[in-house]
Amino acid sequence: MGSTRGTGSTGRARRAGRAVAAAVACGAALAALTAVPAQAHGPGRGQPHWELKDLQDSGAATVRFRGLSAVSGRVAWVSGSAGTVLRTTDGGESWRNVSPPGAQELQFRDIEAFDARRAVVLAIGEGESSRVYRTDDGGATWTESFRNTDARAFYDCLAFFDRRHGLAMSDPVDGRFRILSTGDGGRTWRVLPAEGMPAALEGEAGFAASGQCLVASGPKDVWLATGGGARARVLHSADRGLTWTAADTPVPAGDPARGVFALAFRDRVHGLAVGGDYRPDQASPQAGARTADGGRTWRPAAEPPPAYRSGVAWLPYSRTAALAVGPTGTDLTTDAGRTWRTVDTGSYDTVDCAPDRSCWASGEKGRVARLER
């Protein structure tokens, strides 16, 4: 999230060289990804594929990891059930259990890491089950920086604009979604005024399924995904959560199990939404949508993911390629969300990609994987 600036023409040349190298590498990876056969159960040799990582030594092989933060190809954090937080610094070859002490009853559904040492994790749930913890030493110690004391609130997701400024969102309280704000990297939090938030629909809420119901892009833009009401909506703020506008999406709603579960924006204009009906015995006929105007309007995918999807991420440095994941598989789009096709049938809840072009996924039964090329 930080950057090191070059100086003068040397700095500009170095930055240009890195950009070209990244673009070339991303192009090669994208070309290989599009070669993966649809409904692939196992990739051929040399094809990009999810490589599962062994978590046996961490003691977390049965945990469901719905929280994921990809820092790089070597550094990643995952969080999940039973108050579990794991960290790797060697590309997933080994994992350290860095769970906050005394958190075994909590559900850590979202984690945002800044590097190998600093991270903020969100526990979801009613009342005091909703908490935020921060570490500055790789999980050796944690500080509880927020505990919800309002029994009506239920926090679902975190999002950071940079290393200091971030938000957390709660399901509606008094008819409006509640927003929590930090300006010091998650060390302290305050509830933002509710006047700038439009009224929630009856039954409307967020889904704490992948840590992607609240996402940010750039210094001030943030989007919030909803479901459960008569319509599945995406709310947008251009001032770090002070004022919001709401837009309907074509993703089916009208039931507590249906709606938009995850969002991804590659800039402040182009975004993707995925979701559906999370019940395995229910179809999700229109599980994807896209926007090219910052979320003011949403168009349905011409060929959407074939089933419920809970996580989505753009491939770094690509204007058209993204991955969506869910319990029944991984889908790839190469046309910015217009069409999707299944490239893997493994179960994952969330997906995240890092600036160095590495991508990670995580989910049930201790499943954590890195995209290998």
mmCIF file of C-alpha atoms in Angstrom:
data_model
loop_
_atom_site.group_PDB
_atom_site.id
_atom_site.type_symbol
_atom_site.label_atom_id
_atom_site.label_comp_id
_atom_site.label_asym_id
_atom_site.label_seq_id
_atom_site.Cartn_x
_atom_site.Cartn_y
_atom_site.Cartn_z
ATOM 1 C CA MET A 1 0.000 0.000 0.000
ATOM 2 C CA GLY A 2 2.976 2.264 0.301
ATOM 3 C CA SER A 3 5.305 3.102 -2.560
ATOM 4 C CA THR A 4 8.966 3.934 -3.020
ATOM 5 C CA ARG A 5 9.438 6.822 -5.418
ATOM 6 C CA GLY A 6 12.397 7.134 -7.779
ATOM 7 C CA THR A 7 13.929 10.531 -8.455
ATOM 8 C CA GLY A 8 14.435 12.280 -11.791
ATOM 9 C CA SER A 9 14.790 10.426 -15.072
ATOM 10 C CA THR A 10 16.362 7.395 -13.384
ATOM 11 C CA GLY A 11 13.315 6.939 -11.179
ATOM 12 C CA ARG A 12 10.952 7.344 -14.134
ATOM 13 C CA ALA A 13 12.936 4.817 -16.165
ATOM 14 C CA ARG A 14 12.874 2.294 -13.352
ATOM 15 C CA ARG A 15 9.144 2.705 -12.866
ATOM 16 C CA ALA A 16 8.536 2.355 -16.586
ATOM 17 C CA GLY A 17 10.679 -0.780 -16.700
ATOM 18 C CA ARG A 18 8.789 -2.350 -13.827
ATOM 19 C CA ALA A 19 5.454 -1.518 -15.463
ATOM 20 C CA VAL A 20 6.496 -3.085 -18.752
ATOM 21 C CA ALA A 21 7.809 -6.211 -17.011
ATOM 22 C CA ALA A 22 4.610 -6.550 -15.020
ATOM 23 C CA ALA A 23 2.464 -6.129 -18.118
ATOM 24 C CA VAL A 24 4.448 -8.733 -20.057
ATOM 25 C CA ALA A 25 4.323 -11.225 -17.192
ATOM 26 C CA CYS A 26 0.617 -10.641 -16.643
ATOM 27 C CA GLY A 27 -0.050 -11.125 -20.351
ATOM 28 C CA ALA A 28 1.758 -14.447 -20.321
ATOM 29 C CA ALA A 29 -0.141 -15.593 -17.235
ATOM 30 C CA LEU A 30 -3.465 -14.534 -18.737
ATOM 31 C CA ALA A 31 -2.734 -16.387 -21.963
ATOM 32 C CA ALA A 32 -1.977 -19.521 -19.980
ATOM 33 C CA LEU A 33 -5.063 -19.171 -17.812
ATOM 34 C CA THR A 34 -7.348 -18.931 -20.817
ATOM 35 C CA ALA A 35 -5.943 -22.241 -22.022
ATOM 36 C CA VAL A 36 -7.315 -24.097 -18.992
ATOM 37 C CA PRO A 37 -10.166 -26.336 -20.167
ATOM 38 C CA ALA A 38 -13.637 -25.628 -18.838
ATOM 39 C CA GLN A 39 -14.781 -27.811 -15.921
ATOM 40 C CA ALA A 40 -11.189 -28.879 -15.372
ATOM 41 C CA HIS A 41 -10.747 -31.249 -12.466
ATOM 42 C CA GLY A 42 -7.007 -31.133 -12.761
ATOM 43 C CA PRO A 43 -4.765 -28.978 -14.955
ATOM 44 C CA GLY A 44 -2.300 -30.328 -17.398
ATOM 45 C CA ARG A 45 1.394 -29.946 -16.792
ATOM 46 C CA GLY A 46 2.502 -26.331 -17.048
ATOM 47 C CA GLN A 47 -1.021 -24.898 -16.866
ATOM 48 C CA PRO A 48 -1.919 -22.397 -14.122
ATOM 49 C CA HIS A 49 -3.804 -24.117 -11.318
ATOM 50 C CA TRP A 50 -4.655 -23.832 -7.641
ATOM 51 C CA GLU A 51 -2.019 -25.627 -5.606
ATOM 52 C CA LEU A 52 -3.328 -26.586 -2.174
ATOM 53 C CA LYS A 53 -1.037 -25.795 0.738
ATOM 54 C CA ASP A 54 -0.463 -28.185 3.641
ATOM 55 C CA LEU A 55 -1.780 -26.702 6.892
ATOM 56 C CA GLN A 56 -1.376 -29.823 9.041
ATOM 57 C CA ASP A 57 1.435 -28.375 11.150
ATOM 58 C CA SER A 58 -0.673 -25.315 11.976
ATOM 59 C CA GLY A 59 -3.404 -27.372 13.617
ATOM 60 C CA ALA A 60 -6.049 -25.683 11.469
ATOM 61 C CA ALA A 61 -6.910 -28.347 8.898
ATOM 62 C CA THR A 62 -10.631 -28.231 9.830
ATOM 63 C CA VAL A 63 -11.003 -24.436 9.936
ATOM 64 C CA ARG A 64 -13.084 -22.613 7.336
ATOM 65 C CA PHE A 65 -11.057 -19.653 6.088
ATOM 66 C CA ARG A 66 -13.397 -16.947 4.779
ATOM 67 C CA GLY A 67 -10.883 -14.162 5.466
ATOM 68 C CA LEU A 68 -7.845 -13.792 3.175
ATOM 69 C CA SER A 69 -5.277 -11.085 2.490
ATOM 70 C CA ALA A 70 -2.656 -11.642 -0.213
ATOM 71 C CA VAL A 71 0.382 -9.447 0.400
ATOM 72 C CA SER A 72 2.646 -11.151 -2.159
ATOM 73 C CA GLY A 73 3.508 -14.552 -3.561
ATOM 74 C CA ARG A 74 5.363 -15.299 -0.322
ATOM 75 C CA VAL A 75 3.265 -13.500 2.287
ATOM 76 C CA ALA A 76 -0.420 -14.188 2.936
ATOM 77 C CA TRP A 77 -2.764 -14.142 5.920
ATOM 78 C CA VAL A 78 -5.956 -16.182 6.371
ATOM 79 C CA SER A 79 -8.609 -15.998 9.086
ATOM 80 C CA GLY A 80 -11.624 -18.073 9.923
ATOM 81 C CA SER A 81 -13.621 -20.121 12.358
ATOM 82 C CA ALA A 82 -12.555 -21.011 15.916
ATOM 83 C CA GLY A 83 -10.786 -17.648 16.217
ATOM 84 C CA THR A 84 -8.035 -18.773 13.849
ATOM 85 C CA VAL A 85 -5.477 -16.583 12.078
ATOM 86 C CA LEU A 86 -2.574 -18.057 10.081
ATOM 87 C CA ARG A 87 0.344 -16.374 8.330
ATOM 88 C CA THR A 88 2.869 -17.601 5.775
ATOM 89 C CA THR A 89 6.063 -15.825 4.728
ATOM 90 C CA ASP A 90 7.444 -18.544 2.445
ATOM 91 C CA GLY A 91 4.753 -18.935 -0.187
ATOM 92 C CA GLY A 92 2.655 -21.377 1.821
ATOM 93 C CA GLU A 93 5.365 -23.963 2.470
ATOM 94 C CA SER A 94 4.847 -23.386 6.190
ATOM 95 C CA TRP A 95 2.174 -21.629 8.232
ATOM 96 C CA ARG A 96 2.331 -20.084 11.661
ATOM 97 C CA ASN A 97 -0.748 -20.062 13.848
ATOM 98 C CA VAL A 98 -0.855 -16.465 15.086
ATOM 99 C CA SER A 99 -4.413 -16.468 16.444
ATOM 100 C CA PRO A 100 -5.260 -13.876 19.102
ATOM 101 C CA PRO A 101 -5.335 -15.534 22.538
ATOM 102 C CA GLY A 102 -8.747 -16.303 23.998
ATOM 103 C CA ALA A 103 -10.540 -15.916 20.661
ATOM 104 C CA GLN A 104 -11.599 -19.538 20.125
ATOM 105 C CA GLU A 105 -15.311 -18.672 20.123
ATOM 106 C CA LEU A 106 -14.970 -15.944 17.491
ATOM 107 C CA GLN A 107 -15.486 -16.067 13.721
ATOM 108 C CA PHE A 108 -12.772 -14.084 11.916
ATOM 109 C CA ARG A 109 -14.456 -13.476 8.554
ATOM 110 C CA ASP A 110 -12.224 -10.680 7.203
ATOM 111 C CA ILE A 111 -8.555 -9.761 7.441
ATOM 112 C CA GLU A 112 -6.642 -6.874 5.866
ATOM 113 C CA ALA A 113 -2.839 -7.136 5.954
ATOM 114 C CA PHE A 114 -0.448 -4.322 5.102
ATOM 115 C CA ASP A 115 2.710 -6.453 5.074
ATOM 116 C CA ALA A 116 4.209 -9.479 6.844
ATOM 117 C CA ARG A 117 3.933 -7.847 10.268
ATOM 118 C CA ARG A 118 0.900 -5.575 10.291
ATOM 119 C CA ALA A 119 -2.695 -6.761 9.918
ATOM 120 C CA VAL A 120 -6.243 -5.988 11.088
ATOM 121 C CA VAL A 121 -8.784 -8.775 11.571
ATOM 122 C CA LEU A 122 -12.565 -8.598 12.021
ATOM 123 C CA ALA A 123 -14.678 -10.980 14.100
ATOM 124 C CA ILE A 124 -18.336 -11.010 13.053
ATOM 125 C CA GLY A 125 -21.515 -11.620 14.987
ATOM 126 C CA GLU A 126 -24.193 -10.059 17.140
ATOM 127 C CA GLY A 127 -23.295 -7.691 19.935
ATOM 128 C CA GLU A 128 -19.875 -8.197 21.480
ATOM 129 C CA SER A 129 -19.013 -11.002 19.046
ATOM 130 C CA SER A 130 -18.186 -8.238 16.542
ATOM 131 C CA ARG A 131 -14.619 -7.141 17.311
ATOM 132 C CA VAL A 132 -11.509 -5.781 15.618
ATOM 133 C CA TYR A 133 -7.931 -6.756 16.471
ATOM 134 C CA ARG A 134 -4.637 -5.349 15.177
ATOM 135 C CA THR A 135 -1.090 -6.710 15.221
ATOM 136 C CA ASP A 136 2.193 -4.938 14.472
ATOM 137 C CA ASP A 137 4.529 -7.880 15.061
ATOM 138 C CA GLY A 138 3.335 -10.624 12.742
ATOM 139 C CA GLY A 139 0.689 -11.900 15.155
ATOM 140 C CA ALA A 140 2.978 -12.429 18.136
ATOM 141 C CA THR A 141 0.713 -10.012 20.016
ATOM 142 C CA TRP A 142 -2.683 -8.514 19.249
ATOM 143 C CA THR A 143 -4.551 -5.476 20.506
ATOM 144 C CA GLU A 144 -8.346 -5.452 20.599
ATOM 145 C CA SER A 145 -9.138 -2.044 19.125
ATOM 146 C CA PHE A 146 -12.922 -2.309 18.892
ATOM 147 C CA ARG A 147 -15.677 -4.304 20.583
ATOM 148 C CA ASN A 148 -19.272 -3.715 19.546
ATOM 149 C CA THR A 149 -21.535 -2.922 22.493
ATOM 150 C CA ASP A 150 -24.760 -2.427 20.530
ATOM 151 C CA ALA A 151 -26.778 -5.653 20.495
ATOM 152 C CA ARG A 152 -28.502 -4.525 17.288
ATOM 153 C CA ALA A 153 -25.268 -4.288 15.288
ATOM 154 C CA PHE A 154 -23.623 -7.146 13.389
ATOM 155 C CA TYR A 155 -20.367 -6.284 11.590
ATOM 156 C CA ASP A 156 -19.610 -8.108 8.333
ATOM 157 C CA CYS A 157 -16.582 -6.721 6.453
ATOM 158 C CA LEU A 158 -13.504 -4.474 6.522
ATOM 159 C CA ALA A 159 -11.902 -2.365 3.781
ATOM 160 C CA PHE A 160 -8.855 -0.081 3.775
ATOM 161 C CA PHE A 161 -8.052 2.782 1.408
ATOM 162 C CA ASP A 162 -4.420 2.873 2.527
ATOM 163 C CA ARG A 163 -2.390 1.898 5.584
ATOM 164 C CA ARG A 164 -4.225 4.395 7.806
ATOM 165 C CA HIS A 165 -7.761 4.934 6.544
ATOM 166 C CA GLY A 166 -10.339 2.165 6.606
ATOM 167 C CA LEU A 167 -13.960 1.272 7.249
ATOM 168 C CA ALA A 168 -15.997 -1.574 8.691
ATOM 169 C CA MET A 169 -19.682 -2.105 7.982
ATOM 170 C CA SER A 170 -22.534 -3.477 10.064
ATOM 171 C CA ASP A 171 -25.960 -4.702 9.065
ATOM 172 C CA PRO A 172 -28.633 -1.998 9.436
ATOM 173 C CA VAL A 173 -29.257 -0.410 12.819
ATOM 174 C CA ASP A 174 -32.333 1.811 13.063
ATOM 175 C CA GLY A 175 -32.982 1.203 9.359
ATOM 176 C CA ARG A 176 -29.532 2.123 7.971
ATOM 177 C CA PHE A 177 -26.244 0.333 7.484
ATOM 178 C CA ARG A 178 -23.762 1.366 10.158
ATOM 179 C CA ILE A 179 -20.226 2.397 9.191
ATOM 180 C CA LEU A 180 -17.185 2.333 11.456
ATOM 181 C CA SER A 181 -14.143 4.446 10.509
ATOM 182 C CA THR A 182 -10.443 4.479 11.401
ATOM 183 C CA GLY A 183 -7.765 7.020 10.509
ATOM 184 C CA ASP A 184 -4.845 5.364 12.284
ATOM 185 C CA GLY A 185 -4.602 1.931 10.718
ATOM 186 C CA GLY A 186 -7.255 0.269 12.856
ATOM 187 C CA ARG A 187 -5.873 1.293 16.251
ATOM 188 C CA THR A 188 -9.014 3.311 17.053
ATOM 189 C CA TRP A 189 -12.503 3.404 15.534
ATOM 190 C CA ARG A 190 -15.561 5.663 15.521
ATOM 191 C CA VAL A 191 -19.094 5.235 14.213
ATOM 192 C CA LEU A 192 -19.844 7.611 11.330
ATOM 193 C CA PRO A 193 -23.052 9.686 11.294
ATOM 194 C CA ALA A 194 -25.980 7.831 9.757
ATOM 195 C CA GLU A 195 -27.509 10.819 7.937
ATOM 196 C CA GLY A 196 -25.575 10.172 4.728
ATOM 197 C CA MET A 197 -26.693 6.546 4.450
ATOM 198 C CA PRO A 198 -29.876 5.767 2.477
ATOM 199 C CA ALA A 199 -32.582 3.754 4.169
ATOM 200 C CA ALA A 200 -32.165 -0.011 4.058
ATOM 201 C CA LEU A 201 -34.776 -2.214 2.432
ATOM 202 C CA GLU A 202 -36.807 -4.528 4.619
ATOM 203 C CA GLY A 203 -34.669 -7.580 5.386
ATOM 204 C CA GLU A 204 -31.588 -6.094 3.688
ATOM 205 C CA ALA A 205 -28.154 -6.982 5.098
ATOM 206 C CA GLY A 206 -24.579 -7.786 4.129
ATOM 207 C CA PHE A 207 -23.065 -11.250 3.750
ATOM 208 C CA ALA A 208 -20.000 -12.106 5.839
ATOM 209 C CA ALA A 209 -19.026 -14.862 3.417
ATOM 210 C CA SER A 210 -15.678 -13.763 2.020
ATOM 211 C CA GLY A 211 -14.609 -10.422 3.430
ATOM 212 C CA GLN A 212 -15.659 -8.778 0.157
ATOM 213 C CA CYS A 213 -19.025 -7.203 0.962
ATOM 214 C CA LEU A 214 -17.151 -3.923 1.518
ATOM 215 C CA VAL A 215 -14.349 -2.962 -0.893
ATOM 216 C CA ALA A 216 -12.362 0.200 -1.622
ATOM 217 C CA SER A 217 -10.474 1.553 -4.621
ATOM 218 C CA GLY A 218 -8.293 4.649 -4.542
ATOM 219 C CA PRO A 219 -8.168 7.172 -1.703
ATOM 220 C CA LYS A 220 -11.895 7.742 -1.108
ATOM 221 C CA ASP A 221 -14.199 5.370 -3.062
ATOM 222 C CA VAL A 222 -15.860 2.428 -1.333
ATOM 223 C CA TRP A 223 -18.714 0.058 -2.218
ATOM 224 C CA LEU A 224 -21.039 -2.031 -0.046
ATOM 225 C CA ALA A 225 -22.870 -5.151 -1.279
ATOM 226 C CA THR A 226 -26.282 -6.205 -0.010
ATOM 227 C CA GLY A 227 -28.825 -8.998 -0.177
ATOM 228 C CA GLY A 228 -31.788 -10.361 1.712
ATOM 229 C CA GLY A 229 -34.153 -7.580 0.623
ATOM 230 C CA ALA A 230 -36.478 -7.320 -2.333
ATOM 231 C CA ARG A 231 -33.539 -6.195 -4.487
ATOM 232 C CA ALA A 232 -29.807 -6.866 -4.335
ATOM 233 C CA ARG A 233 -28.076 -3.494 -4.219
ATOM 234 C CA VAL A 234 -24.624 -1.939 -4.234
ATOM 235 C CA LEU A 235 -24.102 1.231 -2.218
ATOM 236 C CA HIS A 236 -21.280 3.622 -3.156
ATOM 237 C CA SER A 237 -19.491 6.369 -1.255
ATOM 238 C CA ALA A 238 -16.955 8.761 -2.786
ATOM 239 C CA ASP A 239 -16.012 10.417 0.531
ATOM 240 C CA ARG A 240 -14.814 7.530 2.702
ATOM 241 C CA GLY A 241 -18.228 6.562 3.971
ATOM 242 C CA LEU A 242 -19.812 9.884 4.896
ATOM 243 C CA THR A 243 -22.467 9.896 2.144
ATOM 244 C CA TRP A 244 -23.794 7.036 0.034
ATOM 245 C CA THR A 245 -25.942 6.329 -3.029
ATOM 246 C CA ALA A 246 -27.663 3.031 -3.798
ATOM 247 C CA ALA A 247 -28.081 1.182 -7.096
ATOM 248 C CA ASP A 248 -30.025 -1.969 -7.915
ATOM 249 C CA THR A 249 -28.238 -4.936 -9.486
ATOM 250 C CA PRO A 250 -29.643 -7.790 -11.610
ATOM 251 C CA VAL A 251 -28.396 -10.404 -9.112
ATOM 252 C CA PRO A 252 -31.451 -12.223 -7.696
ATOM 253 C CA ALA A 253 -32.638 -11.289 -4.213
ATOM 254 C CA GLY A 254 -35.986 -11.489 -2.402
ATOM 255 C CA ASP A 255 -34.787 -14.084 0.106
ATOM 256 C CA PRO A 256 -32.398 -13.970 3.111
ATOM 257 C CA ALA A 257 -30.064 -16.374 1.278
ATOM 258 C CA ARG A 258 -29.817 -14.364 -1.975
ATOM 259 C CA GLY A 259 -27.987 -11.272 -3.090
ATOM 260 C CA VAL A 260 -24.584 -9.833 -3.913
ATOM 261 C CA PHE A 261 -21.927 -11.551 -1.803
ATOM 262 C CA ALA A 262 -18.717 -10.042 -3.164
ATOM 263 C CA LEU A 263 -17.425 -7.043 -5.078
ATOM 264 C CA ALA A 264 -14.159 -6.197 -6.842
ATOM 265 C CA PHE A 265 -13.135 -2.876 -8.411
ATOM 266 C CA ARG A 266 -9.972 -2.530 -10.501
ATOM 267 C CA ASP A 267 -10.332 1.272 -10.357
ATOM 268 C CA ARG A 268 -13.031 3.713 -9.282
ATOM 269 C CA VAL A 269 -15.111 2.977 -12.400
ATOM 270 C CA HIS A 270 -14.918 -0.710 -13.381
ATOM 271 C CA GLY A 271 -16.386 -3.254 -10.992
ATOM 272 C CA LEU A 272 -17.682 -6.797 -10.686
ATOM 273 C CA ALA A 273 -20.384 -8.285 -8.466
ATOM 274 C CA VAL A 274 -20.985 -11.973 -7.779
ATOM 275 C CA GLY A 275 -23.417 -13.820 -5.553
ATOM 276 C CA GLY A 276 -26.602 -15.803 -5.953
ATOM 277 C CA ASP A 277 -28.250 -18.168 -3.480
ATOM 278 C CA TYR A 278 -25.845 -19.797 -1.029
ATOM 279 C CA ARG A 279 -28.087 -22.804 -0.370
ATOM 280 C CA PRO A 280 -26.605 -25.793 -2.242
ATOM 281 C CA ASP A 281 -30.015 -27.072 -3.325
ATOM 282 C CA GLN A 282 -31.022 -23.762 -4.923
ATOM 283 C CA ALA A 283 -30.026 -22.502 -8.364
ATOM 284 C CA SER A 284 -28.287 -19.172 -8.951
ATOM 285 C CA PRO A 285 -29.266 -18.277 -12.536
ATOM 286 C CA GLN A 286 -27.778 -14.770 -12.579
ATOM 287 C CA ALA A 287 -24.785 -14.850 -10.258
ATOM 288 C CA GLY A 288 -22.731 -12.080 -11.880
ATOM 289 C CA ALA A 289 -22.988 -8.412 -12.857
ATOM 290 C CA ARG A 290 -20.634 -5.637 -13.960
ATOM 291 C CA THR A 291 -20.416 -1.862 -13.941
ATOM 292 C CA ALA A 292 -18.422 0.637 -15.986
ATOM 293 C CA ASP A 293 -19.647 3.802 -14.265
ATOM 294 C CA GLY A 294 -18.525 3.353 -10.678
ATOM 295 C CA GLY A 295 -21.576 1.388 -9.609
ATOM 296 C CA ARG A 296 -24.283 3.816 -10.702
ATOM 297 C CA THR A 297 -25.666 1.141 -13.036
ATOM 298 C CA TRP A 298 -25.122 -2.611 -13.230
ATOM 299 C CA ARG A 299 -25.525 -4.934 -16.215
ATOM 300 C CA PRO A 300 -26.016 -8.705 -16.004
ATOM 301 C CA ALA A 301 -23.314 -11.005 -17.303
ATOM 302 C CA ALA A 302 -24.263 -12.478 -20.684
ATOM 303 C CA GLU A 303 -22.809 -15.799 -19.494
ATOM 304 C CA PRO A 304 -22.717 -15.650 -15.691
ATOM 305 C CA PRO A 305 -21.007 -18.065 -13.325
ATOM 306 C CA PRO A 306 -23.014 -21.299 -13.293
ATOM 307 C CA ALA A 307 -23.611 -21.310 -9.528
ATOM 308 C CA TYR A 308 -23.388 -19.254 -6.348
ATOM 309 C CA ARG A 309 -20.072 -17.431 -6.013
ATOM 310 C CA SER A 310 -18.870 -15.777 -2.797
ATOM 311 C CA GLY A 311 -15.526 -14.239 -3.821
ATOM 312 C CA VAL A 312 -14.118 -12.299 -6.774
ATOM 313 C CA ALA A 313 -10.804 -10.617 -7.654
ATOM 314 C CA TRP A 314 -9.304 -8.872 -10.686
ATOM 315 C CA LEU A 315 -6.020 -10.231 -11.983
ATOM 316 C CA PRO A 316 -3.386 -7.549 -11.335
ATOM 317 C CA TYR A 317 -2.462 -5.316 -14.286
ATOM 318 C CA SER A 318 -5.309 -6.749 -16.382
ATOM 319 C CA ARG A 319 -8.216 -4.642 -17.601
ATOM 320 C CA THR A 320 -10.350 -7.659 -18.531
ATOM 321 C CA ALA A 321 -9.446 -10.757 -16.473
ATOM 322 C CA ALA A 322 -10.821 -11.762 -13.090
ATOM 323 C CA LEU A 323 -11.487 -14.869 -11.005
ATOM 324 C CA ALA A 324 -14.641 -15.763 -9.067
ATOM 325 C CA VAL A 325 -14.811 -18.572 -6.498
ATOM 326 C CA GLY A 326 -17.435 -20.507 -4.597
ATOM 327 C CA PRO A 327 -18.133 -23.907 -3.058
ATOM 328 C CA THR A 328 -18.498 -25.567 -6.472
ATOM 329 C CA GLY A 329 -15.614 -24.048 -8.371
ATOM 330 C CA THR A 330 -13.549 -21.214 -9.803
ATOM 331 C CA ASP A 331 -14.623 -19.212 -12.853
ATOM 332 C CA LEU A 332 -12.561 -16.985 -15.141
ATOM 333 C CA THR A 333 -13.629 -13.956 -17.161
ATOM 334 C CA THR A 334 -11.388 -12.470 -19.842
ATOM 335 C CA ASP A 335 -13.856 -9.799 -20.999
ATOM 336 C CA ALA A 336 -14.397 -7.800 -17.804
ATOM 337 C CA GLY A 337 -17.327 -9.825 -16.521
ATOM 338 C CA ARG A 338 -19.396 -10.204 -19.683
ATOM 339 C CA THR A 339 -18.829 -13.971 -19.792
ATOM 340 C CA TRP A 340 -17.472 -16.483 -17.285
ATOM 341 C CA ARG A 341 -16.310 -20.086 -17.630
ATOM 342 C CA THR A 342 -15.376 -22.636 -14.993
ATOM 343 C CA VAL A 343 -11.671 -23.496 -14.800
ATOM 344 C CA ASP A 344 -11.562 -25.483 -11.538
ATOM 345 C CA THR A 345 -14.109 -27.404 -9.450
ATOM 346 C CA GLY A 346 -12.489 -27.149 -6.011
ATOM 347 C CA SER A 347 -14.313 -25.448 -3.131
ATOM 348 C CA TYR A 348 -13.168 -21.953 -2.108
ATOM 349 C CA ASP A 349 -14.919 -19.082 -0.317
ATOM 350 C CA THR A 350 -12.675 -16.148 -1.155
ATOM 351 C CA VAL A 351 -9.891 -15.076 -3.515
ATOM 352 C CA ASP A 352 -7.350 -12.260 -3.435
ATOM 353 C CA CYS A 353 -4.488 -11.137 -5.673
ATOM 354 C CA ALA A 354 -1.362 -9.159 -4.762
ATOM 355 C CA PRO A 355 0.520 -6.443 -6.680
ATOM 356 C CA ASP A 356 3.252 -8.921 -7.640
ATOM 357 C CA ARG A 357 0.605 -10.840 -9.674
ATOM 358 C CA SER A 358 0.234 -13.709 -7.179
ATOM 359 C CA CYS A 359 -3.272 -14.929 -6.344
ATOM 360 C CA TRP A 360 -4.501 -16.917 -3.347
ATOM 361 C CA ALA A 361 -7.792 -18.627 -2.444
ATOM 362 C CA SER A 362 -9.137 -20.127 0.784
ATOM 363 C CA GLY A 363 -12.200 -21.891 2.104
ATOM 364 C CA GLU A 364 -13.606 -24.850 4.005
ATOM 365 C CA LYS A 365 -11.719 -27.700 5.688
ATOM 366 C CA GLY A 366 -8.492 -25.740 5.922
ATOM 367 C CA ARG A 367 -8.264 -25.207 2.169
ATOM 368 C CA VAL A 368 -5.697 -22.560 1.216
ATOM 369 C CA ALA A 369 -4.181 -22.459 -2.264
ATOM 370 C CA ARG A 370 -1.914 -20.319 -4.393
ATOM 371 C CA LEU A 371 -2.268 -19.948 -8.146
ATOM 372 C CA GLU A 372 0.724 -21.670 -9.674
ATOM 373 C CA ARG A 373 1.811 -20.921 -13.235
#
